[in-house]
mmCIF file of C-alpha atoms and ligand atoms in Angstrom:
data_model
loop_
_atom_site.group_PDB
_atom_site.id
_atom_site.type_symbol
_atom_site.label_atom_id
_atom_site.label_comp_id
_atom_site.label_asym_id
_atom_site.label_seq_id
_atom_site.Cartn_x
_atom_site.Cartn_y
_atom_site.Cartn_z
ATOM 1 C CA MET A 825 1.579 -9.502 -11.685
ATOM 2 C CA ILE A 826 1.227 -10.319 -8.086
ATOM 3 C CA GLY A 827 -2.437 -10.565 -6.555
ATOM 4 C CA ASP A 828 -1.654 -10.218 -2.981
ATOM 5 C CA GLY A 829 -3.594 -12.834 -1.064
ATOM 6 C CA MET A 830 -5.216 -14.038 -4.347
ATOM 7 C CA GLY A 831 -5.959 -17.785 -3.823
ATOM 8 C CA LEU A 832 -7.887 -20.090 -6.262
ATOM 9 C CA SER A 833 -11.126 -19.653 -4.184
ATOM 10 C CA GLN A 834 -10.774 -15.817 -4.277
ATOM 11 C CA ILE A 835 -10.459 -16.016 -8.066
ATOM 12 C CA SER A 836 -13.482 -18.386 -8.213
ATOM 13 C CA GLY A 837 -15.549 -16.104 -6.045
ATOM 14 C CA ALA A 838 -14.879 -13.207 -8.765
ATOM 15 C CA LEU A 839 -15.516 -15.488 -11.586
ATOM 16 C CA TYR A 840 -18.634 -16.585 -10.204
ATOM 17 C CA SER A 841 -19.908 -13.166 -9.591
ATOM 18 C CA SER A 842 -18.866 -11.741 -13.019
ATOM 19 C CA ARG A 843 -21.275 -12.159 -15.778
ATOM 20 C CA ARG A 844 -18.706 -11.924 -18.345
ATOM 21 C CA GLY A 845 -16.092 -14.140 -16.720
ATOM 22 C CA LEU A 846 -12.598 -12.991 -16.213
ATOM 23 C CA GLN A 847 -9.426 -12.068 -18.178
ATOM 24 C CA LEU A 848 -7.632 -14.734 -16.171
ATOM 25 C CA GLU A 849 -9.643 -17.399 -18.435
ATOM 26 C CA ARG A 850 -7.528 -16.256 -21.598
ATOM 27 C CA PHE A 851 -4.346 -18.117 -19.934
ATOM 28 C CA HIS A 852 -3.706 -21.633 -20.966
ATOM 29 C CA ASN A 853 -0.188 -22.265 -19.362
ATOM 30 C CA ILE A 854 -1.119 -22.602 -15.487
ATOM 31 C CA GLY A 855 0.794 -23.989 -12.635
ATOM 32 C CA LEU A 856 0.808 -24.194 -8.831
ATOM 33 C CA GLN A 857 3.375 -22.782 -6.579
ATOM 34 C CA LYS A 858 4.295 -23.890 -2.969
ATOM 35 C CA THR A 859 4.519 -20.676 -0.745
ATOM 36 C CA ARG A 860 6.089 -21.827 2.455
ATOM 37 C CA CYS A 861 9.139 -19.682 3.585
ATOM 38 C CA LYS A 862 12.391 -20.718 5.273
ATOM 39 C CA ASP A 863 11.091 -20.711 8.908
ATOM 40 C CA ALA A 864 7.247 -21.020 8.540
ATOM 41 C CA LEU A 865 4.642 -23.193 6.486
ATOM 42 C CA VAL A 866 2.546 -20.095 6.531
ATOM 43 C CA THR A 867 4.326 -17.192 4.813
ATOM 44 C CA ASP A 868 4.008 -13.464 4.631
ATOM 45 C CA SER A 869 4.095 -11.086 1.806
ATOM 46 C CA ALA A 870 7.724 -10.049 2.425
ATOM 47 C CA ALA A 871 9.128 -13.542 2.460
ATOM 48 C CA ALA A 872 6.839 -14.556 -0.695
ATOM 49 C CA ALA A 873 7.776 -11.657 -2.566
ATOM 50 C CA ALA A 874 11.519 -12.157 -1.694
ATOM 51 C CA ALA A 875 11.206 -15.669 -3.011
ATOM 52 C CA MET A 876 9.835 -14.665 -6.296
ATOM 53 C CA ALA A 877 12.021 -11.773 -6.726
ATOM 54 C CA ARG A 878 15.296 -13.029 -5.488
ATOM 55 C CA GLY A 879 14.788 -16.774 -5.827
ATOM 56 C CA VAL A 880 15.714 -17.729 -2.144
ATOM 57 C CA LYS A 881 13.489 -18.786 0.722
ATOM 58 C CA VAL A 882 13.904 -16.259 3.693
ATOM 59 C CA ASP A 883 12.328 -15.977 7.286
ATOM 60 C CA LYS A 884 8.813 -14.764 7.657
ATOM 61 C CA ASN A 885 8.492 -10.796 7.734
ATOM 62 C CA THR A 886 11.850 -10.369 6.177
ATOM 63 C CA PHE A 887 13.660 -9.811 2.741
ATOM 64 C CA GLY A 888 16.496 -12.204 3.526
ATOM 65 C CA THR A 889 19.012 -9.720 4.680
ATOM 66 C CA ASN A 890 20.669 -9.830 8.308
ATOM 67 C CA GLU A 891 23.851 -8.782 9.975
ATOM 68 C CA LYS A 892 25.637 -11.390 8.103
ATOM 69 C CA THR A 893 24.105 -12.066 4.850
ATOM 70 C CA THR A 894 22.784 -9.897 2.176
ATOM 71 C CA ALA A 895 19.917 -11.261 -0.265
ATOM 72 C CA PRO A 896 20.810 -12.055 -3.786
ATOM 73 C CA PRO A 897 19.813 -9.488 -6.445
ATOM 74 C CA SER A 898 16.215 -9.123 -7.511
ATOM 75 C CA ILE A 899 14.890 -9.780 -11.051
ATOM 76 C CA LEU A 900 14.298 -6.174 -11.047
ATOM 77 C CA GLU A 901 17.914 -5.240 -10.165
ATOM 78 C CA ILE A 902 19.449 -8.004 -12.563
ATOM 79 C CA MET A 903 17.270 -6.735 -15.470
ATOM 80 C CA LYS A 904 18.272 -2.932 -14.639
ATOM 81 C CA ALA A 905 21.975 -3.880 -14.430
ATOM 82 C CA GLN A 906 21.773 -5.312 -17.957
ATOM 83 C CA GLY A 907 19.958 -2.257 -19.528
ATOM 84 C CA TRP A 908 16.419 -3.217 -19.432
ATOM 85 C CA ALA A 909 13.798 -0.515 -18.186
ATOM 86 C CA VAL A 910 12.100 -1.329 -15.153
ATOM 87 C CA GLY A 911 8.980 -0.389 -13.298
ATOM 88 C CA MET A 912 6.698 -1.130 -10.524
ATOM 89 C CA VAL A 913 2.988 -0.184 -10.114
ATOM 90 C CA VAL A 914 1.215 -0.979 -7.065
ATOM 91 C CA THR A 915 -2.030 -0.226 -5.068
ATOM 92 C CA CYS A 916 -0.356 -0.104 -1.757
ATOM 93 C CA SER A 917 2.608 2.190 -0.621
ATOM 94 C CA VAL A 918 5.862 1.631 -2.576
ATOM 95 C CA THR A 919 7.667 0.756 0.719
ATOM 96 C CA HIS A 920 5.047 -2.118 1.407
ATOM 97 C CA ALA A 921 6.203 -5.476 1.542
ATOM 98 C CA THR A 922 5.694 -6.849 -2.068
ATOM 99 C CA PRO A 923 7.188 -4.026 -3.914
ATOM 100 C CA ALA A 924 9.921 -3.459 -1.184
ATOM 101 C CA ALA A 925 11.116 -7.197 -1.918
ATOM 102 C CA PHE A 926 12.400 -6.011 -5.278
ATOM 103 C CA VAL A 927 14.573 -3.101 -4.250
ATOM 104 C CA THR A 928 15.248 -3.334 -0.443
ATOM 105 C CA TYR A 929 18.235 -4.897 1.595
ATOM 106 C CA GLN A 930 16.508 -3.950 4.860
ATOM 107 C CA TYR A 931 15.999 -6.594 7.576
ATOM 108 C CA GLN A 932 12.199 -6.204 8.310
ATOM 109 C CA ARG A 933 9.158 -5.280 6.457
ATOM 110 C CA SER A 934 7.968 -2.740 8.892
ATOM 111 C CA MET A 935 10.984 -0.507 8.417
ATOM 112 C CA TYR A 936 9.244 1.818 5.916
ATOM 113 C CA GLU A 937 11.359 4.802 6.027
ATOM 114 C CA GLU A 938 14.598 2.741 5.740
ATOM 115 C CA ILE A 939 12.985 0.857 2.668
ATOM 116 C CA ALA A 940 12.161 4.324 1.368
ATOM 117 C CA THR A 941 15.923 5.028 1.155
ATOM 118 C CA ASP A 942 16.706 2.195 -0.872
ATOM 119 C CA TYR A 943 14.868 3.758 -3.847
ATOM 120 C CA LEU A 944 17.986 5.999 -4.032
ATOM 121 C CA LYS A 945 20.180 2.819 -4.571
ATOM 122 C CA THR A 946 18.013 0.841 -7.067
ATOM 123 C CA ASP A 947 17.083 2.900 -10.043
ATOM 124 C CA VAL A 948 13.511 2.202 -10.799
ATOM 125 C CA ASP A 949 12.679 3.786 -13.871
ATOM 126 C CA TYR A 950 8.695 3.990 -13.510
ATOM 127 C CA LEU A 951 6.977 3.773 -10.092
ATOM 128 C CA VAL A 952 3.634 4.419 -9.104
ATOM 129 C CA GLY A 953 1.951 3.798 -5.596
ATOM 130 C CA GLY A 954 1.358 5.388 -2.139
ATOM 131 C CA GLY A 955 3.839 6.192 0.674
ATOM 132 C CA LYS A 956 4.849 9.673 -0.122
ATOM 133 C CA GLU A 957 5.155 10.494 3.593
ATOM 134 C CA TYR A 958 7.889 7.927 4.102
ATOM 135 C CA PHE A 959 9.956 10.115 1.465
ATOM 136 C CA ASP A 960 9.167 13.708 2.560
ATOM 137 C CA ARG A 961 7.821 13.747 6.050
ATOM 138 C CA ARG A 962 10.113 11.291 7.773
ATOM 139 C CA SER A 963 10.261 10.861 11.656
ATOM 140 C CA ASN A 964 13.477 9.031 11.807
ATOM 141 C CA ASP A 965 15.568 11.812 9.999
ATOM 142 C CA ASP A 966 14.941 15.350 8.132
ATOM 143 C CA ARG A 967 15.930 13.942 4.826
ATOM 144 C CA ASN A 968 13.602 14.863 1.973
ATOM 145 C CA LEU A 969 14.099 11.883 -0.334
ATOM 146 C CA ILE A 970 11.780 13.564 -2.867
ATOM 147 C CA ALA A 971 14.369 16.336 -3.351
ATOM 148 C CA GLU A 972 17.197 13.604 -3.211
ATOM 149 C CA LEU A 973 15.585 11.595 -6.051
ATOM 150 C CA GLN A 974 14.750 14.929 -8.192
ATOM 151 C CA LYS A 975 18.689 15.568 -8.005
ATOM 152 C CA LYS A 976 19.016 12.043 -9.602
ATOM 153 C CA ASP A 977 16.986 13.051 -12.548
ATOM 154 C CA VAL A 978 13.603 11.712 -11.358
ATOM 155 C CA VAL A 979 10.534 13.490 -12.246
ATOM 156 C CA ILE A 980 8.261 13.190 -9.260
ATOM 157 C CA LYS A 981 4.687 13.902 -9.442
ATOM 158 C CA SER A 982 1.713 12.939 -6.945
ATOM 159 C CA TYR A 983 -2.204 13.040 -6.366
ATOM 160 C CA LEU A 984 -1.436 16.739 -5.497
ATOM 161 C CA ASP A 985 -0.647 17.459 -9.321
ATOM 162 C CA GLY A 986 -3.869 15.836 -10.297
ATOM 163 C CA PRO A 987 -4.772 12.259 -11.568
ATOM 164 C CA ILE A 988 -1.997 10.259 -13.276
ATOM 165 C CA THR A 989 -3.971 10.708 -16.514
ATOM 166 C CA ASP A 990 -3.227 14.167 -16.435
ATOM 167 C CA VAL A 991 0.457 14.630 -15.720
ATOM 168 C CA ASN A 992 2.986 14.683 -18.358
ATOM 169 C CA ILE A 993 5.351 11.556 -18.371
ATOM 170 C CA ASN A 994 8.482 11.704 -20.468
ATOM 171 C CA PRO A 995 10.451 8.447 -21.000
ATOM 172 C CA GLU A 996 13.773 10.532 -21.218
ATOM 173 C CA HIS A 997 13.526 10.793 -17.515
ATOM 174 C CA ARG A 998 12.794 8.342 -14.753
ATOM 175 C CA PHE A 999 9.317 8.889 -13.318
ATOM 176 C CA THR A 1000 7.531 8.310 -10.067
ATOM 177 C CA TYR A 1001 3.943 9.072 -9.125
ATOM 178 C CA PHE A 1002 2.835 9.137 -5.338
ATOM 179 C CA SER A 1003 -0.907 8.153 -5.361
ATOM 180 C CA ALA A 1004 -1.257 8.543 -1.653
ATOM 181 C CA ASP A 1005 0.760 9.870 1.358
ATOM 182 C CA SER A 1006 0.417 6.535 3.120
ATOM 183 C CA GLU A 1007 -1.932 3.559 1.760
ATOM 184 C CA PRO A 1008 -4.076 4.213 -1.225
ATOM 185 C CA LEU A 1009 -7.913 3.808 -1.097
ATOM 186 C CA SER A 1010 -9.532 0.751 -1.967
ATOM 187 C CA HIS A 1011 -11.062 0.579 -5.463
ATOM 188 C CA SER A 1012 -14.638 0.707 -4.228
ATOM 189 C CA ALA A 1013 -13.873 3.914 -1.997
ATOM 190 C CA GLY A 1014 -12.631 5.458 -5.205
ATOM 191 C CA ARG A 1015 -9.067 4.625 -6.307
ATOM 192 C CA THR A 1016 -8.948 4.858 -10.073
ATOM 193 C CA TYR A 1017 -5.227 5.203 -10.873
ATOM 194 C CA PHE A 1018 -4.297 1.517 -10.982
ATOM 195 C CA GLN A 1019 -5.247 0.774 -14.804
ATOM 196 C CA PRO A 1020 -4.310 4.045 -16.337
ATOM 197 C CA ALA A 1021 -0.978 3.853 -14.333
ATOM 198 C CA CYS A 1022 -0.160 0.386 -15.850
ATOM 199 C CA GLU A 1023 -1.213 1.564 -19.500
ATOM 200 C CA ARG A 1024 0.974 4.580 -19.290
ATOM 201 C CA GLY A 1025 3.766 2.275 -17.627
ATOM 202 C CA LEU A 1026 3.823 0.120 -20.774
ATOM 203 C CA ILE A 1027 4.357 2.949 -23.067
ATOM 204 C CA PHE A 1028 6.980 4.615 -20.989
ATOM 205 C CA LEU A 1029 8.973 1.385 -20.357
ATOM 206 C CA GLU A 1030 8.761 0.392 -24.026
ATOM 207 C CA ARG A 1031 10.226 3.609 -25.050
ATOM 208 C CA ARG A 1032 12.821 4.002 -22.261
ATOM 209 C CA SER A 1033 15.065 0.829 -23.413
ATOM 210 C CA ASP A 1034 15.662 -1.018 -26.740
ATOM 211 C CA LYS A 1035 16.513 -4.154 -24.749
ATOM 212 C CA GLY A 1036 13.135 -4.556 -23.039
ATOM 213 C CA PHE A 1037 11.476 -3.978 -19.902
ATOM 214 C CA PHE A 1038 10.139 -5.556 -16.604
ATOM 215 C CA LEU A 1039 7.202 -4.238 -14.760
ATOM 216 C CA MET A 1040 5.883 -5.476 -11.623
ATOM 217 C CA ILE A 1041 2.225 -4.994 -11.069
ATOM 218 C CA GLU A 1042 0.619 -5.705 -7.566
ATOM 219 C CA GLY A 1043 -3.032 -5.839 -6.810
ATOM 220 C CA SER A 1044 -1.947 -5.162 -3.257
ATOM 221 C CA GLN A 1045 -5.375 -4.909 -1.346
ATOM 222 C CA ILE A 1046 -6.954 -8.292 -2.270
ATOM 223 C CA ASP A 1047 -5.046 -9.438 0.859
ATOM 224 C CA TRP A 1048 -6.570 -6.750 3.026
ATOM 225 C CA GLY A 1049 -10.027 -7.813 2.244
ATOM 226 C CA GLY A 1050 -8.965 -11.180 3.264
ATOM 227 C CA HIS A 1051 -7.564 -10.133 6.495
ATOM 228 C CA ALA A 1052 -10.679 -8.074 7.178
ATOM 229 C CA ASN A 1053 -12.855 -11.144 6.065
ATOM 230 C CA VAL A 1054 -14.827 -8.870 3.681
ATOM 231 C CA ASP A 1055 -15.592 -11.001 0.692
ATOM 232 C CA GLU A 1056 -16.967 -7.933 -1.280
ATOM 233 C CA LEU A 1057 -13.703 -6.133 -0.832
ATOM 234 C CA VAL A 1058 -11.785 -9.182 -2.030
ATOM 235 C CA ILE A 1059 -13.815 -9.762 -5.153
ATOM 236 C CA GLU A 1060 -13.912 -5.974 -6.047
ATOM 237 C CA GLU A 1061 -10.173 -5.746 -5.739
ATOM 238 C CA ILE A 1062 -9.689 -8.845 -7.823
ATOM 239 C CA LYS A 1063 -12.062 -7.716 -10.648
ATOM 240 C CA GLU A 1064 -10.085 -4.329 -10.764
ATOM 241 C CA PHE A 1065 -6.837 -6.463 -10.938
ATOM 242 C CA ASP A 1066 -8.389 -8.665 -13.631
ATOM 243 C CA GLY A 1067 -9.175 -5.560 -15.992
ATOM 244 C CA VAL A 1068 -5.501 -4.815 -15.867
ATOM 245 C CA ILE A 1069 -4.592 -8.206 -16.525
ATOM 246 C CA GLY A 1070 -6.825 -7.893 -19.808
ATOM 247 C CA LYS A 1071 -4.862 -4.714 -20.686
ATOM 248 C CA ILE A 1072 -1.453 -6.398 -20.399
ATOM 249 C CA LEU A 1073 -2.608 -9.426 -22.212
ATOM 250 C CA ASP A 1074 -4.045 -7.146 -24.928
ATOM 251 C CA PHE A 1075 -0.500 -5.476 -25.080
ATOM 252 C CA ALA A 1076 1.375 -8.922 -24.988
ATOM 253 C CA GLU A 1077 -0.772 -10.572 -27.894
ATOM 254 C CA LYS A 1078 0.037 -7.422 -30.068
ATOM 255 C CA ASP A 1079 3.535 -7.350 -29.013
ATOM 256 C CA GLY A 1080 4.376 -11.154 -29.461
ATOM 257 C CA GLU A 1081 7.513 -10.702 -27.348
ATOM 258 C CA THR A 1082 6.186 -10.218 -24.040
ATOM 259 C CA LEU A 1083 6.015 -12.782 -21.079
ATOM 260 C CA VAL A 1084 3.214 -12.100 -18.681
ATOM 261 C CA VAL A 1085 2.989 -14.157 -15.315
ATOM 262 C CA VAL A 1086 0.156 -13.586 -12.967
ATOM 263 C CA THR A 1087 0.407 -15.324 -9.663
ATOM 264 C CA ALA A 1088 -0.329 -14.507 -5.860
ATOM 265 C CA ASP A 1089 2.159 -14.529 -2.905
ATOM 266 C CA HIS A 1090 0.017 -16.590 -0.617
ATOM 267 C CA GLU A 1091 -3.776 -17.114 0.267
ATOM 268 C CA THR A 1092 -5.404 -14.959 2.889
ATOM 269 C CA GLY A 1093 -8.298 -15.745 5.017
ATOM 270 C CA GLY A 1094 -9.079 -19.345 4.020
ATOM 271 C CA PHE A 1095 -11.666 -18.168 1.621
ATOM 272 C CA SER A 1096 -14.283 -20.728 0.829
ATOM 273 C CA ILE A 1097 -17.359 -20.568 -1.383
ATOM 274 C CA VAL A 1098 -20.107 -22.419 0.770
ATOM 275 C CA GLY A 1099 -23.194 -21.726 -1.270
ATOM 276 C CA GLU A 1100 -25.089 -18.904 -3.181
ATOM 277 C CA ASN A 1101 -27.520 -16.273 -2.063
ATOM 278 C CA GLN A 1102 -30.880 -15.645 -3.928
ATOM 279 C CA LYS A 1103 -29.188 -13.555 -6.658
ATOM 280 C CA GLY A 1104 -26.931 -16.621 -7.552
ATOM 281 C CA GLU A 1105 -24.079 -14.819 -5.889
ATOM 282 C CA PRO A 1106 -21.483 -16.753 -4.206
ATOM 283 C CA GLU A 1107 -21.778 -17.084 -0.385
ATOM 284 C CA VAL A 1108 -18.383 -16.862 1.184
ATOM 285 C CA SER A 1109 -17.105 -18.118 4.607
ATOM 286 C CA PHE A 1110 -13.638 -17.366 6.045
ATOM 287 C CA ILE A 1111 -11.663 -19.638 8.420
ATOM 288 C CA SER A 1112 -8.871 -17.324 9.388
ATOM 289 C CA LYS A 1113 -7.921 -13.645 9.724
ATOM 290 C CA ASP A 1114 -4.423 -14.432 8.510
ATOM 291 C CA HIS A 1115 -2.716 -16.147 5.601
ATOM 292 C CA THR A 1116 -2.862 -19.746 4.827
ATOM 293 C CA ALA A 1117 -0.339 -22.276 3.328
ATOM 294 C CA THR A 1118 -2.628 -23.487 0.351
ATOM 295 C CA MET A 1119 -0.783 -23.440 -3.082
ATOM 296 C CA VAL A 1120 -1.496 -20.652 -5.336
ATOM 297 C CA PRO A 1121 -1.991 -20.640 -8.975
ATOM 298 C CA VAL A 1122 0.415 -19.274 -11.582
ATOM 299 C CA PHE A 1123 -0.831 -18.059 -15.038
ATOM 300 C CA ALA A 1124 1.592 -17.482 -17.822
ATOM 301 C CA TYR A 1125 1.153 -16.240 -21.476
ATOM 302 C CA GLY A 1126 3.904 -15.435 -24.091
ATOM 303 C CA PRO A 1127 7.352 -16.701 -24.756
ATOM 304 C CA GLY A 1128 8.578 -19.038 -22.407
ATOM 305 C CA SER A 1129 5.062 -19.556 -20.779
ATOM 306 C CA GLU A 1130 5.107 -23.256 -20.975
ATOM 307 C CA LYS A 1131 7.742 -23.350 -18.213
ATOM 308 C CA PHE A 1132 5.217 -22.221 -15.744
ATOM 309 C CA ALA A 1133 3.000 -25.366 -15.991
ATOM 310 C CA GLY A 1134 3.579 -27.994 -13.205
ATOM 311 C CA VAL A 1135 4.007 -27.847 -9.509
ATOM 312 C CA TYR A 1136 6.992 -26.079 -7.955
ATOM 313 C CA GLU A 1137 8.402 -23.832 -5.295
ATOM 314 C CA ASN A 1138 7.835 -20.074 -5.267
ATOM 315 C CA THR A 1139 11.428 -19.443 -5.688
ATOM 316 C CA GLU A 1140 11.113 -20.839 -9.053
ATOM 317 C CA ILE A 1141 9.001 -18.084 -10.427
ATOM 318 C CA HIS A 1142 12.465 -16.195 -10.193
ATOM 319 C CA ASP A 1143 14.241 -18.924 -12.087
ATOM 320 C CA LYS A 1144 11.844 -19.413 -14.841
ATOM 321 C CA ILE A 1145 11.238 -15.783 -15.641
ATOM 322 C CA LEU A 1146 15.188 -15.378 -16.097
ATOM 323 C CA GLU A 1147 15.466 -18.571 -18.220
ATOM 324 C CA ALA A 1148 12.460 -17.263 -20.258
ATOM 325 C CA ILE A 1149 14.183 -14.129 -21.171
ATOM 326 C CA HIS A 1150 17.693 -15.575 -21.148
ATOM 327 C CA LEU A 1151 19.426 -13.821 -18.566
ATOM 328 C CA SER A 1152 21.777 -15.094 -16.062
ATOM 329 C CA THR A 1153 21.212 -14.338 -12.337
ATOM 330 C CA GLU A 1154 24.658 -12.422 -11.940
ATOM 331 C CA VAL A 1155 24.577 -8.615 -11.777
ATOM 332 C CA LYS A 1156 27.403 -7.067 -13.850
HETATM 333 MG MG1 MG B 1090 1.606 -6.941 -1.003
HETATM 334 ZN ZN1 ZN B 1091 -1.555 -10.139 4.349
#
């Protein structure tokens, strides 16, 4: 689970403004990851997600692929190749940097339409997020990727079919739900699909394979609140993400065989809590409109979670997850 731009101060802000505290307080194995990328101390979401997904440091704004090299397989691709069910639920478009890093071999994060075509190469069993227009209203070509995916036995629904709580989801077929044409709304502007999409995803993925499943969940817009220097937006997005974390932890506690890892890709905004208002709510100051290089926390629960204590590079998230589930990095 990745909170984009969710640094320790952002988490503290959400904690101090929640009367009942945060679900994140349920974790006991906690570490810190160093977020720098190959060519810069201050990273971006593409390079940071590529580090966690593929275990390699790559240049800023890229996924590690260029004319000469192809990035190694992502943990999603490795697990899929070994028969696990795989899914992603995000609050941005599915072509945005963080989810893209798990499926794409394009050079640049801005290549949304090219990234969309990579969903025809990597079979994601359960996919929820925005970005429908990059599949069916493309400007680079006349391809309709939704029709192409349907031919590959993917059931595709969207917000036009109603909320995700109302659509039929059958684990015998791969499933994609587009929550928006481009970027979904913020939670405070009325986005409601995130938690139900994750809960339905757990049920779907558990039934989809006997071997196990991998689900990447991203609270994508925490970062956008940071870029905009709007602390209410940051805190609201973290509170929603934290609610999803609670549901995932409930599942993992009951299941007993599920590793849950919650982290961020980087900090955004240099978010600082500098005081409190008359209601006792945190008063926030930002020092940047961009990302910063501060380390970000890693929270882990379940089998193998003790591996996530300590201070380490972001690429080790990839290594530790594969170690914890006893999978090699080779795609067979
Ligand atoms: Mg992101
Ligand atoms: Zn950002």
